[in-house]
Coordinates of C-alpha atoms in Angstrom, one line a residue:
M1 CA -128.5 47.9 -8.6
E2 CA -131.6 49.2 -7.5
A3 CA -134.6 46.8 -7.5
G4 CA -137.9 47.4 -9.2
Q5 CA -141.1 45.4 -8.6
A6 CA -143.9 45.2 -10.9
A7 CA -147.4 43.4 -10.5
F8 CA -149.1 41.9 -13.6
M9 CA -152.8 40.9 -13.2
E10 CA -154.7 39.0 -15.8
L11 CA -158.5 38.4 -15.5
S12 CA -159.7 35.2 -17.2
D13 CA -162.7 32.8 -17.3
G14 CA -160.0 29.8 -16.3
F15 CA -160.3 28.2 -19.7
G16 CA -158.3 30.8 -22.0
A17 CA -160.4 33.6 -22.6
V18 CA -158.5 36.6 -21.1
F19 CA -160.6 40.0 -20.5
V20 CA -158.2 42.3 -19.2
R21 CA -154.5 42.4 -18.4
W22 CA -153.2 45.0 -16.2
Q23 CA -149.7 46.1 -14.9
S24 CA -149.0 48.4 -11.9
Y25 CA -145.2 49.9 -12.7
W26 CA -145.2 51.9 -15.9
I27 CA -147.7 54.8 -15.5
D28 CA -150.0 55.7 -18.4
A29 CA -148.4 53.1 -20.7
V30 CA -149.5 49.8 -22.5
T31 CA -146.7 47.4 -21.7
A32 CA -145.7 44.6 -23.8
W33 CA -144.6 41.7 -21.4
D34 CA -144.8 37.8 -21.7
G35 CA -145.9 38.2 -25.2
Q36 CA -149.0 40.2 -24.2
A37 CA -150.1 43.8 -23.9
W38 CA -150.7 45.2 -20.4
A39 CA -152.4 48.3 -19.5
Y40 CA -151.6 50.4 -16.6
Q41 CA -153.9 50.1 -13.8
Q42 CA -153.2 51.1 -10.0
L43 CA -153.6 47.8 -7.8
D44 CA -152.8 46.7 -4.5
W45 CA -152.8 43.0 -3.7
A46 CA -152.9 42.4 -0.1
G47 CA -151.2 39.3 1.3
I48 CA -149.1 38.2 -1.5
T49 CA -145.7 39.7 0.1
S50 CA -146.7 38.8 3.7
G51 CA -148.0 35.3 2.8
Q52 CA -151.5 36.1 4.5
S53 CA -153.2 35.0 1.3
T54 CA -152.0 31.3 1.6
G55 CA -155.0 28.9 2.1
D56 CA -157.2 31.9 2.4
Q57 CA -159.1 34.8 0.7
A58 CA -156.8 37.3 -1.0
T59 CA -157.7 40.8 -1.6
L60 CA -157.1 43.0 -4.8
T61 CA -157.6 47.0 -4.3
L62 CA -158.1 49.0 -7.4
P63 CA -159.2 52.7 -8.0
A64 CA -163.2 52.9 -8.4
A65 CA -162.9 53.8 -12.3
P66 CA -165.5 53.2 -14.6
S67 CA -163.6 50.4 -16.3
V68 CA -162.9 48.8 -13.0
L69 CA -166.5 48.9 -12.0
T70 CA -167.5 47.1 -15.2
M71 CA -165.0 44.6 -14.9
T72 CA -166.2 43.9 -11.3
E73 CA -169.7 43.5 -12.2
A74 CA -168.7 41.0 -15.0
A75 CA -166.3 39.2 -12.8
L76 CA -169.0 38.4 -10.3
A77 CA -171.5 37.5 -12.9
G78 CA -169.3 34.6 -14.3
P79 CA -166.7 33.0 -12.3
W80 CA -163.6 34.5 -13.3
V81 CA -160.1 34.1 -12.1
A82 CA -157.6 36.4 -11.3
T83 CA -153.8 35.7 -11.8
L84 CA -151.1 37.9 -10.2
R85 CA -147.4 37.7 -10.9
V86 CA -145.0 40.0 -9.3
I87 CA -141.6 40.4 -10.9
Q88 CA -138.4 42.0 -9.6
F89 CA -135.7 43.4 -12.0
D90 CA -132.9 46.1 -12.0
E91 CA -134.8 49.4 -12.3
T92 CA -132.0 50.8 -14.6
A93 CA -132.8 48.3 -17.1
G94 CA -136.5 48.5 -17.0
A95 CA -137.0 52.2 -17.1
T96 CA -139.4 52.2 -20.1
A97 CA -140.5 48.6 -20.2
P98 CA -140.2 45.3 -18.4
P99 CA -136.6 43.9 -19.0
A100 CA -135.8 40.5 -20.6
A101 CA -134.0 39.6 -17.1
Y102 CA -136.1 39.4 -14.3
V103 CA -136.9 37.1 -11.4
L104 CA -140.6 36.1 -10.5
A105 CA -141.0 37.2 -6.9
A106 CA -144.6 35.9 -6.0
S107 CA -147.5 34.4 -8.1
C108 CA -151.1 34.0 -6.8
V109 CA -154.2 32.6 -8.4
G110 CA -157.7 33.2 -7.1
E111 CA -161.5 33.1 -8.2
V112 CA -163.5 36.5 -7.8
V113 CA -165.7 35.6 -5.0
G114 CA -166.8 39.2 -3.8
A115 CA -166.3 42.6 -4.1
S116 CA -166.9 45.9 -2.0
A117 CA -166.6 49.4 -3.2
S118 CA -166.2 53.0 -1.7
L119 CA -166.2 56.5 -3.6
T120 CA -162.6 55.9 -4.4
Q121 CA -161.7 52.2 -4.4
V122 CA -163.0 48.8 -5.2
T123 CA -161.8 45.6 -3.4
W124 CA -162.1 42.4 -4.9
K125 CA -162.1 39.2 -2.7
L126 CA -160.5 36.2 -4.1
G127 CA -161.2 32.7 -2.9
S128 CA -159.0 29.6 -3.3
A129 CA -155.9 31.6 -3.3
L130 CA -152.7 29.5 -4.2
S131 CA -149.7 29.6 -2.2
P132 CA -147.4 32.2 -3.3
V133 CA -144.5 29.9 -2.1
G134 CA -144.0 27.3 -4.3
V135 CA -147.4 27.7 -6.1
Q136 CA -148.9 24.7 -4.1
F137 CA -152.3 24.1 -3.3
P138 CA -153.4 25.6 0.0
P139 CA -153.9 23.4 3.0
R140 CA -157.5 22.4 4.0
T141 CA -159.3 21.9 7.2
A142 CA -160.8 18.3 7.7
L143 CA -164.6 19.1 8.4
T144 CA -167.5 16.9 8.6
A145 CA -168.7 18.2 5.0
L146 CA -165.4 17.3 3.3
I147 CA -165.0 13.8 5.2
G148 CA -168.5 12.7 5.8
V149 CA -170.1 11.9 9.1
P150 CA -167.8 9.8 11.5
C151 CA -169.3 6.6 12.9
R152 CA -170.5 6.9 16.6
L153 CA -170.1 4.0 19.2

């Protein structure tokens, strides 16, 4: 069995309105998965496989296409949420579309809090990334701003 991995990214307002759905495996195709249509977009989600996004910011790198730049401006204007799911499947069964049998390899959710761009790519910074292991809330550091001012003797 040859394993394939596909990333699915959904950009929404967090309350049900979805603005775009992208997948990164089936090139130049609109794919049906999870009851929705997903357009192809090259993407790279740093930290999801290495665990570096836990409790910190994750980054999503996209090509600097006009549609991506438009989504970037809109995502920064309103607080939008990016949800990523990476599935693993038998590559022979998923040659043309996502197969019915797959394993959810990783999952991450984060608000788009910043972006940077070059001539060829756009990088989104996502805050409050949920842990890809067990999808738990990330750990927090106890700061004075979070717990109040301690009493002084």
